[in-house]
Coordinates of C-alpha atoms in Angstrom, one line a residue:
M26 CA 44.0 24.4 54.2
A27 CA 40.6 25.6 52.9
V28 CA 37.7 23.2 52.1
G29 CA 37.7 22.5 48.3
H30 CA 35.0 23.9 45.9
A31 CA 33.4 22.1 43.0
Q32 CA 34.8 23.1 39.7
A33 CA 32.8 25.0 37.1
T34 CA 32.4 23.4 33.6
E35 CA 34.5 24.5 30.7
G36 CA 33.4 26.7 27.8
A37 CA 33.7 30.3 26.5
P38 CA 32.2 33.3 28.4
Q39 CA 28.7 34.0 27.3
P40 CA 26.2 36.8 27.9
P41 CA 22.7 35.9 29.0
A42 CA 20.0 35.2 26.5
K43 CA 17.8 38.2 25.6
L44 CA 15.1 38.6 28.3
S45 CA 12.0 40.7 28.3
R46 CA 12.2 44.1 29.9
K47 CA 10.2 43.0 32.9
E48 CA 12.4 39.9 33.4
Q49 CA 15.5 42.0 33.0
R50 CA 14.4 44.5 35.7
A51 CA 13.5 41.6 38.1
L52 CA 16.9 40.0 37.5
E53 CA 18.8 43.2 38.1
K54 CA 16.9 43.7 41.4
E55 CA 17.7 40.2 42.4
Q56 CA 21.3 40.7 41.6
R57 CA 21.4 43.9 43.6
E58 CA 20.0 42.0 46.6
L59 CA 22.5 39.2 46.1
D60 CA 25.4 41.8 45.9
K61 CA 24.1 43.4 49.1
K62 CA 23.9 40.1 51.0
L63 CA 27.4 39.1 49.7
A64 CA 28.8 42.4 50.9
E65 CA 27.2 41.9 54.3
A66 CA 28.6 38.3 54.5
K67 CA 32.1 39.6 53.6
A68 CA 31.9 42.3 56.2
K69 CA 30.8 39.8 58.8
R70 CA 33.6 37.5 57.8
A71 CA 36.1 40.3 58.0
A72 CA 34.9 41.3 61.5
A73 CA 34.9 37.7 62.8
P74 CA 38.1 36.4 64.3
P75 CA 40.0 34.1 62.0
L76 CA 39.8 30.4 62.6
T77 CA 42.6 28.8 64.4
E78 CA 44.5 26.0 62.7
R79 CA 42.8 23.4 64.9
E80 CA 39.4 24.8 64.0
R81 CA 40.1 24.7 60.3
E82 CA 41.3 21.1 60.5
M83 CA 38.3 20.2 62.5
S84 CA 35.9 21.9 60.0
E85 CA 37.6 20.1 57.1
A86 CA 37.4 16.7 58.9
L87 CA 33.7 17.2 59.7
F88 CA 33.1 18.2 56.1
V89 CA 34.8 15.1 54.7
E90 CA 32.9 12.9 57.1
G91 CA 29.6 14.5 56.2
V92 CA 30.2 14.1 52.5
K93 CA 31.0 10.4 53.1
Y94 CA 27.7 9.8 54.8
V95 CA 25.8 11.6 52.1
L96 CA 27.4 9.3 49.5
L97 CA 26.3 6.4 51.6
E98 CA 22.8 7.8 51.5
D99 CA 22.8 8.2 55.3
Y100 CA 21.5 11.8 55.1
T101 CA 20.8 12.2 58.9
K102 CA 24.4 11.4 59.9
G103 CA 25.7 13.4 56.9
L104 CA 23.8 16.5 57.9
E105 CA 24.8 16.1 61.5
Q106 CA 28.5 16.3 60.5
L107 CA 28.0 19.0 57.9
L108 CA 26.1 21.2 60.3
K109 CA 28.9 20.9 62.8
A110 CA 31.3 22.0 60.1
Y111 CA 28.9 24.9 59.3
S112 CA 29.0 26.0 63.0
L113 CA 32.7 26.5 62.6
S114 CA 32.7 27.9 59.1
P115 CA 29.2 29.3 58.2
D116 CA 30.6 31.4 55.4
N117 CA 32.2 28.4 53.6
A118 CA 30.4 28.1 50.2
A119 CA 31.2 24.4 49.8
I120 CA 29.8 23.5 53.2
N121 CA 26.5 25.4 52.4
Y122 CA 26.4 23.7 49.0
K123 CA 26.7 20.2 50.5
I124 CA 24.2 20.9 53.2
A125 CA 21.7 22.1 50.5
E126 CA 22.4 18.9 48.5
A127 CA 21.9 16.6 51.5
N128 CA 18.6 18.4 52.3
L129 CA 17.4 18.0 48.7
L130 CA 18.2 14.3 48.8
S131 CA 16.4 13.8 52.1
G132 CA 13.3 15.8 50.9
N133 CA 13.8 19.0 53.0
L134 CA 13.3 21.4 50.1
R135 CA 12.9 24.6 52.2
D136 CA 16.3 24.2 53.9
A137 CA 17.8 23.0 50.7
T138 CA 16.7 26.3 49.0
N139 CA 18.1 28.5 51.8
Y140 CA 21.6 26.8 51.9
A141 CA 21.8 26.7 48.1
E142 CA 21.1 30.4 47.9
A143 CA 23.7 31.0 50.7
S144 CA 26.3 29.0 48.7
I145 CA 25.7 31.3 45.7
R146 CA 26.0 34.5 47.8
L147 CA 29.3 33.2 49.1
D148 CA 30.7 32.2 45.7
S149 CA 28.9 33.6 42.7
K150 CA 31.3 32.1 40.2
N151 CA 30.7 28.4 40.8
A152 CA 28.2 26.9 38.2
Y153 CA 27.4 23.8 40.4
Y154 CA 25.9 26.0 43.1
Y155 CA 23.4 27.6 40.6
L156 CA 22.7 24.2 39.1
L157 CA 21.8 22.7 42.5
L158 CA 19.5 25.7 43.3
A159 CA 17.8 25.3 39.9
Q160 CA 17.3 21.6 40.5
I161 CA 15.7 22.3 43.9
Q162 CA 13.4 24.9 42.3
A163 CA 12.4 22.7 39.4
T164 CA 11.6 19.9 41.9
Q165 CA 9.1 22.2 43.5
K166 CA 7.8 23.2 40.0
Q167 CA 9.1 26.7 40.6
Y168 CA 10.1 27.0 36.9
D169 CA 10.2 30.8 36.9
G170 CA 12.7 30.8 39.8
A171 CA 14.8 28.1 38.1
T172 CA 14.7 30.1 34.9
K173 CA 16.1 33.1 36.8
T174 CA 18.8 31.0 38.4
Y175 CA 20.0 29.7 35.0
A176 CA 20.0 33.3 33.6
A177 CA 22.1 34.4 36.6
L178 CA 24.5 31.4 36.1
I179 CA 25.0 32.4 32.5
K180 CA 25.7 36.0 33.4
Q181 CA 27.9 35.4 36.4
V182 CA 29.9 32.3 35.6
P183 CA 32.6 32.2 32.9
N184 CA 32.5 29.4 30.4
S185 CA 28.8 28.6 31.0
G186 CA 27.2 29.1 27.6
N187 CA 26.3 25.4 27.3
Y188 CA 23.6 26.0 30.0
L189 CA 21.7 28.0 27.5
F190 CA 20.1 24.7 26.5
N191 CA 18.9 24.1 30.0
L192 CA 17.5 27.6 30.1
A193 CA 15.7 27.0 26.8
D194 CA 14.1 23.8 28.1
L195 CA 12.8 25.7 31.2
Y196 CA 11.2 28.3 29.0
L197 CA 9.6 25.5 26.9
A198 CA 8.3 23.9 30.1
Q199 CA 6.6 27.2 30.9
N200 CA 5.4 27.6 27.3
K201 CA 7.4 30.8 27.0
L202 CA 8.1 30.2 23.3
P203 CA 9.6 33.6 22.3
E204 CA 12.0 33.5 25.3
A205 CA 13.0 29.9 24.4
L206 CA 13.6 30.8 20.8
S207 CA 15.7 33.8 21.8
T208 CA 17.8 31.6 24.0
L209 CA 18.3 29.1 21.3
D210 CA 19.3 31.9 18.9
Q211 CA 21.9 32.9 21.4
A212 CA 23.2 29.4 21.7
E213 CA 23.4 29.1 17.9
K214 CA 25.5 32.3 17.7
E215 CA 28.0 30.7 20.2
F216 CA 28.0 27.1 19.0
G217 CA 27.0 27.4 15.4
Q218 CA 24.9 24.8 13.6
V219 CA 23.9 22.2 16.2
D220 CA 21.3 19.5 15.6
E221 CA 19.7 19.9 19.0
I222 CA 19.2 23.6 18.4
S223 CA 17.4 23.1 15.1
F224 CA 15.2 20.3 16.5
K225 CA 14.1 22.5 19.5
K226 CA 13.5 25.5 17.2
Q227 CA 11.4 23.3 14.9
Q228 CA 9.4 22.2 18.0
I229 CA 8.8 25.9 18.8
Y230 CA 7.9 26.9 15.3
L231 CA 5.4 24.1 15.0
K232 CA 3.8 25.2 18.3
Q233 CA 3.6 28.7 16.9
N234 CA 2.0 27.3 13.6
K235 CA 5.0 28.7 11.7
L236 CA 5.4 25.7 9.3
D237 CA 7.7 27.4 6.8
L238 CA 10.2 28.3 9.5
A239 CA 10.1 24.8 10.9
L240 CA 10.7 23.4 7.5
A241 CA 13.6 25.9 7.0
E242 CA 15.3 24.5 10.1
G243 CA 14.8 21.0 8.6
E244 CA 16.5 22.1 5.4
K245 CA 19.4 23.4 7.6
L246 CA 19.7 20.0 9.2
I247 CA 19.7 18.3 5.8
K248 CA 22.3 20.6 4.4
A249 CA 24.6 20.2 7.4
N250 CA 24.2 16.3 7.3
P251 CA 23.9 15.5 3.5
T252 CA 24.5 11.8 4.0
E253 CA 22.1 11.3 6.9
S254 CA 18.7 9.9 5.7
R255 CA 17.1 10.4 9.1
Y256 CA 17.0 14.2 8.7
V257 CA 15.5 13.9 5.2
L258 CA 12.9 11.5 6.6
A259 CA 12.0 13.9 9.4
Q260 CA 11.4 16.6 6.8
A261 CA 9.2 14.2 4.7
E262 CA 7.1 13.3 7.8
M263 CA 6.7 17.0 8.5
Y264 CA 5.4 17.6 5.0
A265 CA 3.1 14.6 5.2
S266 CA 1.6 15.5 8.6
N267 CA 0.9 19.0 7.3
N268 CA -0.8 17.8 4.1
R269 CA 2.0 18.9 1.8
L270 CA 1.8 15.6 0.0
P271 CA 3.7 16.3 -3.2
D272 CA 6.6 17.7 -1.1
A273 CA 6.4 14.6 1.2
V274 CA 6.7 12.3 -1.8
R275 CA 9.6 14.3 -3.2
V276 CA 11.6 14.3 0.0
A277 CA 10.8 10.6 0.9
Q278 CA 12.1 9.6 -2.5
Q279 CA 15.2 11.7 -1.8
A280 CA 15.7 9.6 1.4
L281 CA 15.4 6.4 -0.7
R282 CA 18.2 7.6 -2.9
L283 CA 20.4 7.8 0.2
D284 CA 19.1 4.5 1.6
P285 CA 17.1 2.5 -0.9
D286 CA 15.8 -0.1 1.6
N287 CA 14.8 2.4 4.3
P288 CA 11.4 1.1 5.6
Q289 CA 10.4 4.5 7.1
A290 CA 10.6 6.1 3.7
H291 CA 8.3 3.5 2.3
M292 CA 6.0 3.9 5.2
I293 CA 5.8 7.7 4.6
L294 CA 5.1 7.1 0.9
A295 CA 2.4 4.5 1.8
E296 CA 0.6 6.9 4.0
V297 CA 0.8 9.7 1.4
Y298 CA -0.6 7.4 -1.3
R299 CA -3.3 6.3 1.1
Q300 CA -4.3 9.9 1.6
Q301 CA -4.3 10.5 -2.1
S302 CA -6.6 7.5 -2.6
Q303 CA -4.0 5.4 -4.4
P304 CA -4.5 2.0 -2.6
D305 CA -2.4 -0.1 -5.0
E306 CA 0.6 2.2 -4.7
A307 CA 0.1 2.4 -0.9
A308 CA 0.0 -1.4 -0.6
Q309 CA 3.2 -1.7 -2.7
Q310 CA 5.1 0.7 -0.5
L311 CA 3.9 -1.2 2.6
K312 CA 5.1 -4.5 1.2
Q313 CA 8.5 -3.0 0.5
A314 CA 8.7 -1.6 4.1
F315 CA 7.7 -5.0 5.5
A316 CA 10.3 -6.7 3.3
S317 CA 13.0 -4.8 5.1
P318 CA 14.6 -6.4 8.1
A319 CA 15.2 -2.9 9.5
L320 CA 11.5 -2.5 10.2
D321 CA 11.3 -3.7 13.8
I322 CA 8.7 -6.1 15.2
D323 CA 6.9 -3.6 17.4
E324 CA 6.5 -1.1 14.5
R325 CA 5.1 -4.0 12.4
V326 CA 2.7 -5.0 15.1
R327 CA 1.5 -1.4 15.4
I328 CA 0.7 -1.2 11.7
L329 CA -1.0 -4.6 11.7
V330 CA -3.1 -3.6 14.7
G331 CA -4.3 -0.7 12.6
Y332 CA -5.4 -3.2 9.9
I333 CA -7.1 -5.4 12.5
K334 CA -9.3 -2.5 13.4
Q335 CA -10.5 -2.4 9.8
L336 CA -11.2 -6.2 9.6
P337 CA -13.1 -7.9 8.3
N338 CA -13.2 -5.5 5.4
P339 CA -15.7 -5.6 2.5
K340 CA -12.7 -5.2 0.1
E341 CA -10.9 -8.5 -0.1
S342 CA -7.8 -6.8 -1.3
I343 CA -7.4 -5.2 2.2
N344 CA -8.0 -8.5 3.9
Q345 CA -5.4 -10.1 1.7
L346 CA -2.9 -7.3 2.2
A347 CA -3.2 -7.7 6.0
R348 CA -2.5 -11.4 5.7
D349 CA 0.4 -10.8 3.3
L350 CA 2.0 -8.3 5.7
A351 CA 1.5 -10.7 8.6
A352 CA 3.1 -13.5 6.7
E353 CA 6.1 -11.2 5.9
T354 CA 6.4 -10.4 9.5
I355 CA 6.6 -14.1 10.4
K356 CA 9.2 -14.6 7.7
T357 CA 11.4 -11.8 9.1
Y358 CA 10.8 -12.6 12.8
P359 CA 10.2 -16.4 12.8
K360 CA 11.3 -16.7 16.5
D361 CA 9.1 -13.9 17.9
A362 CA 5.7 -15.0 19.4
K363 CA 4.3 -11.6 18.6
S364 CA 4.6 -12.3 14.8
Y365 CA 2.4 -15.4 15.1
A366 CA 0.0 -13.8 17.6
V367 CA -0.9 -10.8 15.3
A368 CA -1.0 -13.0 12.2
G369 CA -3.4 -15.3 14.1
D370 CA -5.6 -12.3 14.9
I371 CA -5.7 -11.3 11.2
Q372 CA -6.5 -14.8 10.1
T373 CA -9.3 -15.1 12.6
L374 CA -10.9 -11.8 11.5
T375 CA -10.6 -12.7 7.8
D376 CA -12.3 -16.1 8.5
H377 CA -9.3 -18.3 8.1
K378 CA -10.1 -20.0 11.5
K379 CA -8.2 -23.2 11.1
D380 CA -5.1 -21.4 9.9
A381 CA -5.5 -19.0 12.7
R382 CA -5.6 -21.8 15.3
D383 CA -2.4 -23.3 13.9
T384 CA -0.7 -19.9 13.9
Y385 CA -1.7 -19.2 17.5
L386 CA -0.3 -22.6 18.5
K387 CA 3.1 -21.6 16.9
A388 CA 3.0 -18.5 19.0
L389 CA 2.4 -20.6 22.2
R390 CA 5.3 -22.8 21.4
L391 CA 7.5 -19.7 21.6
D392 CA 5.7 -18.1 24.5
N393 CA 3.0 -20.0 26.4
S394 CA 2.4 -17.3 29.0
K395 CA -0.3 -15.3 27.1
F396 CA -3.8 -16.3 28.3
Q397 CA -5.5 -14.4 25.5
I398 CA -3.8 -16.6 22.9
W399 CA -4.9 -19.8 24.7
Q400 CA -8.4 -18.3 24.8
Q401 CA -8.4 -17.7 21.1
V402 CA -7.2 -21.3 20.4
V403 CA -10.0 -22.7 22.6
L404 CA -12.7 -20.5 21.0
I405 CA -11.7 -21.7 17.6
D406 CA -11.7 -25.3 18.7
A407 CA -15.2 -24.9 19.9
E408 CA -16.3 -23.0 16.8
L409 CA -14.9 -25.7 14.5
N410 CA -16.5 -28.5 16.7
Q411 CA -13.2 -30.2 17.1
T412 CA -13.8 -31.8 20.5
D413 CA -10.5 -33.7 20.8
S414 CA -8.5 -30.5 20.2
L415 CA -10.8 -28.6 22.6
L416 CA -10.2 -31.1 25.4
A417 CA -6.4 -31.3 24.8
H418 CA -5.9 -27.5 24.6
T419 CA -8.0 -26.7 27.6
D420 CA -6.1 -29.4 29.6
R421 CA -2.8 -27.8 28.7
A422 CA -4.1 -24.2 29.3
L423 CA -5.5 -25.1 32.7
E424 CA -2.0 -26.3 33.8
L425 CA -0.9 -22.7 33.3
F426 CA -4.1 -20.8 34.2
P427 CA -6.0 -22.9 36.7
N428 CA -8.0 -19.9 37.9
Q429 CA -9.5 -19.0 34.6
S430 CA -13.2 -19.9 34.7
S431 CA -13.7 -19.8 31.0
L432 CA -11.2 -22.6 30.4
W433 CA -13.0 -24.8 32.9
F434 CA -16.2 -24.0 31.0
Y435 CA -14.9 -25.2 27.7
N436 CA -13.1 -28.2 29.3
G437 CA -16.4 -29.3 30.9
A438 CA -18.2 -28.8 27.6
A439 CA -15.6 -30.9 25.8
H440 CA -16.0 -33.7 28.3
L441 CA -19.8 -33.6 27.8
L442 CA -19.3 -33.9 24.1
K443 CA -17.0 -36.8 24.6
K444 CA -19.9 -38.5 26.6
Q445 CA -18.0 -38.1 29.8
P446 CA -20.7 -36.4 31.9
Q447 CA -19.0 -37.0 35.3
K448 CA -15.8 -35.3 34.3
G449 CA -17.8 -32.6 32.5
V450 CA -19.8 -31.8 35.6
K451 CA -16.7 -31.8 37.8
A452 CA -15.0 -29.3 35.6
L453 CA -18.1 -27.1 35.3
E454 CA -18.8 -27.1 39.0
H455 CA -15.2 -26.1 39.8
G456 CA -15.2 -23.4 37.1
R457 CA -18.5 -22.0 38.3
K458 CA -17.0 -21.3 41.7
L459 CA -14.3 -19.1 40.0
V460 CA -16.8 -16.8 38.3
V461 CA -16.6 -13.2 39.7
N462 CA -18.9 -10.3 38.7
N463 CA -19.9 -12.0 35.4
P464 CA -23.6 -12.9 35.3
E465 CA -23.5 -13.8 31.6
L466 CA -20.7 -16.4 32.2
L467 CA -22.5 -17.7 35.3
G468 CA -25.6 -18.2 33.2
Q469 CA -23.6 -20.2 30.6
F470 CA -22.2 -22.5 33.3
D471 CA -25.7 -23.1 34.6
A472 CA -27.0 -23.8 31.2
Q473 CA -24.3 -26.4 30.6
L474 CA -24.8 -27.9 34.0
G475 CA -28.6 -28.2 33.3
D476 CA -27.8 -30.2 30.2
A477 CA -25.2 -32.3 32.0
Y478 CA -27.3 -33.1 35.1
H479 CA -30.2 -34.1 32.8
E480 CA -27.8 -36.5 31.0
M481 CA -26.9 -38.0 34.4
R482 CA -30.6 -38.2 35.3
L483 CA -30.1 -35.8 38.2
Y484 CA -33.3 -34.0 37.4
E485 CA -33.7 -31.9 40.5
K486 CA -30.2 -30.5 40.0
S487 CA -30.9 -30.0 36.3
D488 CA -34.0 -28.0 37.0
A489 CA -32.2 -25.9 39.6
A490 CA -29.4 -25.2 37.2
Y491 CA -31.8 -24.1 34.5
E492 CA -33.7 -21.9 37.0
S493 CA -30.4 -20.2 38.0
A494 CA -29.5 -19.7 34.4
L495 CA -32.9 -18.0 33.7
N496 CA -32.3 -15.8 36.8
S497 CA -29.2 -14.5 35.0
D498 CA -30.9 -14.2 31.7
P499 CA -34.7 -14.8 31.5
N500 CA -34.6 -14.7 27.7
N501 CA -31.8 -17.3 27.2
V502 CA -33.3 -19.2 24.2
Q503 CA -31.0 -22.3 24.6
V504 CA -32.1 -22.7 28.2
L505 CA -35.8 -22.1 27.6
N506 CA -35.8 -24.6 24.7
N507 CA -33.8 -27.3 26.4
Y508 CA -35.5 -27.0 29.8
S509 CA -39.0 -27.2 28.3
Y510 CA -38.0 -30.1 26.1
F511 CA -36.5 -32.1 28.9
L512 CA -39.6 -31.4 31.0
S513 CA -41.7 -32.7 28.2
L514 CA -39.7 -35.9 27.9
R515 CA -40.3 -36.5 31.6
G516 CA -43.9 -35.3 31.4
E517 CA -43.4 -32.9 34.3
K518 CA -44.4 -29.2 34.8
L519 CA -45.9 -29.2 31.3
D520 CA -47.7 -25.9 31.7
K521 CA -44.4 -24.2 32.6
A522 CA -42.7 -26.1 29.7
K523 CA -45.4 -24.8 27.3
Q524 CA -45.0 -21.2 28.5
M525 CA -41.2 -21.3 28.1
S526 CA -41.3 -23.0 24.7
G527 CA -44.1 -20.7 23.5
K528 CA -41.9 -17.8 24.3
V529 CA -39.1 -19.1 22.1
V530 CA -41.4 -20.0 19.2
K531 CA -42.9 -16.5 19.3
Q532 CA -39.4 -15.1 18.9
F533 CA -38.3 -17.6 16.2
P534 CA -41.5 -18.8 14.5
D535 CA -39.8 -20.6 11.6
N536 CA -37.1 -22.5 13.5
D537 CA -37.8 -26.2 13.1
T538 CA -36.0 -27.3 16.4
Y539 CA -38.0 -24.8 18.5
L540 CA -41.2 -25.7 16.8
D541 CA -40.5 -29.4 17.5
T542 CA -40.0 -28.7 21.2
Y543 CA -43.2 -26.7 21.4
A544 CA -45.1 -29.5 19.5
W545 CA -43.7 -32.2 21.9
V546 CA -44.9 -30.3 24.9
L547 CA -48.3 -30.1 23.4
Y548 CA -48.1 -33.7 22.5
K549 CA -47.4 -34.6 26.1
Q550 CA -50.5 -32.5 27.1
K551 CA -52.4 -34.6 24.5
D552 CA -53.1 -31.5 22.4
Y553 CA -52.3 -33.5 19.2
A554 CA -54.0 -31.0 16.9
G555 CA -51.9 -28.2 18.3
A556 CA -48.8 -30.4 18.0
K557 CA -49.6 -31.1 14.4
A558 CA -50.0 -27.4 13.6
A559 CA -46.6 -26.6 15.0
L560 CA -44.9 -29.6 13.2
D561 CA -46.7 -28.8 9.9
K562 CA -44.7 -25.6 9.9
A563 CA -41.5 -27.3 10.9
M564 CA -41.9 -29.8 8.1
Q565 CA -41.5 -27.0 5.5
T566 CA -37.8 -26.7 6.3
T567 CA -36.6 -29.5 8.5
K568 CA -34.1 -32.2 7.5
D569 CA -33.9 -33.6 11.0
G570 CA -34.9 -37.3 11.3
S571 CA -36.1 -37.0 15.0
I572 CA -38.5 -34.2 14.1
I573 CA -39.9 -36.2 11.2
E574 CA -40.3 -39.2 13.6
H575 CA -42.2 -36.9 16.0
Y576 CA -44.5 -35.8 13.2
G577 CA -45.3 -39.5 12.5
D578 CA -46.1 -40.0 16.2
V579 CA -48.5 -37.1 16.1
L580 CA -50.2 -38.4 12.9
Y581 CA -50.6 -41.8 14.5
Q582 CA -52.3 -40.2 17.6
L583 CA -54.6 -38.4 15.2
G584 CA -55.6 -41.7 13.6
D585 CA -53.7 -41.2 10.3
K586 CA -51.7 -44.4 10.7
E587 CA -50.8 -44.9 7.0
K588 CA -49.3 -41.4 6.8
A589 CA -47.6 -41.9 10.2
V590 CA -45.8 -45.0 8.9
A591 CA -44.7 -43.1 5.7
E592 CA -43.2 -40.3 7.9
W593 CA -41.4 -42.9 10.1
Q594 CA -39.9 -44.5 7.0
R595 CA -38.7 -41.1 5.8
A596 CA -37.2 -40.5 9.2
R597 CA -35.3 -43.8 9.1
K598 CA -33.7 -42.8 5.8
I599 CA -32.5 -39.5 7.2
G600 CA -31.2 -40.9 10.6
G601 CA -30.9 -39.5 14.1
T602 CA -34.1 -41.1 15.3
S603 CA -35.1 -42.8 18.5
D604 CA -34.3 -46.5 19.5
L605 CA -38.1 -47.3 19.2
L606 CA -38.4 -46.4 15.5
E607 CA -37.6 -49.9 14.2
R608 CA -40.4 -51.4 16.4
K609 CA -42.8 -48.8 15.2
L610 CA -42.0 -49.7 11.5
K611 CA -42.1 -53.4 12.2
D612 CA -45.5 -53.4 13.9
H613 CA -46.9 -50.3 12.3
K614 CA -47.7 -49.2 15.8
L615 CA -46.7 -46.4 18.1
Y616 CA -44.4 -47.2 21.0
E617 CA -43.4 -44.6 23.6

């Protein structure tokens, strides 16, 4: 009983695809060598004594055992059994084939090649032997060799015309476009109109810049599939991408006659109208596309991301269109977090911050695993000065992302705003330890800690935090202003405070808050005239009661007590003043 061979696939006999003259000569030479080796093998086999019945049975048993181990992916044991079978029957094509396969699977490509070639020499009519050799060659990126192997398969093995498609793919992989085209023409003669052939020929024609031929293949597809809108749409896209815009409109409208709600057709029309500078028509087509449930969520998000890159747009119509499309996406996919996330992004960029925050929260109710969305919620809370929300949302986010330093920063800031400095400092100190390779964020932590430590009267720590912040960014205006102001309140390091505050005022000469800080440093240095000059400028714009109160203090020091009292009275009406103001007004006297 002989060892069984794998069976070739079915199909009608087929001549090889047309090759170049050089390739044809190389193939003929290779075939002559193969025929010579095959004749030698036959002669050797004829000269060798025939196997005994016992040897045949042993060879078959070893073969079966080897195949079993290969199926179990134990390639070492499989090869051991197969090579024993080979020692008894070296001219058995199936044994050579299985040894080649086991070597391929175990990564020994050189032996895999040798045994695969041997299996073909021993049986040149089995398609699987050629396929294995082509696979081994392709694995090694030996595409030219794999191409020749497929060509030989098609020539030698009956019923192998379907492998013309594999051969065409190999030609394409080598960018041998004329050869690939010739092979596909051969396949079309055998199999007739086949969609795969037309698609591949279109691909080749486009690479060759032969648009008319590519479009002709598209027309063949449409004619062969008159009720299939996808072929019409593919043709419309080809027209659109090659700036044949009137044709693109015509064919897209043809697709809509076949499928009136097809979102892709509306998308093509929207893009064409956009290129033709017809924004209203483009918007209408987009809205119709988004109204279709057939437009999937990922395609919607892709389109909306394109709008996000344009936002905020000077044209409110574009901002509104983006919001409308996002709203339609939520309507169609109300249980998908991506709908709300992208809508939140659009609302944020079009300055609908509160709506954006609520939309992000809906996304988080569906999927709370996205840190970026939590971050957006927290940033909006901070921007809207909604401290209770900021505290609640950072607390929830930190349960999920305890290692995110930015969340600790905003959590600490929220506690400080809630007049909970101990909790704020604890959060800030912990978050600061988590900062890695981010000097800017580190500086923000230090700035907040400087404010917090001052509030807790831990002045050495406050100064150290501010110094660290200035090491990260020597021009941090907030730190320069606050540090110098707090030093002035304490009456310490006044020269340093003057230098820092002066640096800020030089950069922002009309800012009333910074002018007030500078004036107060001068005041503490008893430079009342200098303080008045700075506050005179601040008085032109300020509506801050504490700054007006300071102005009254300076006037009092300069001896203008009547004007000082008038400024104190004005400060009281505005509010935000010191606890000493009432005493000043009662006694018409300065208290510090």
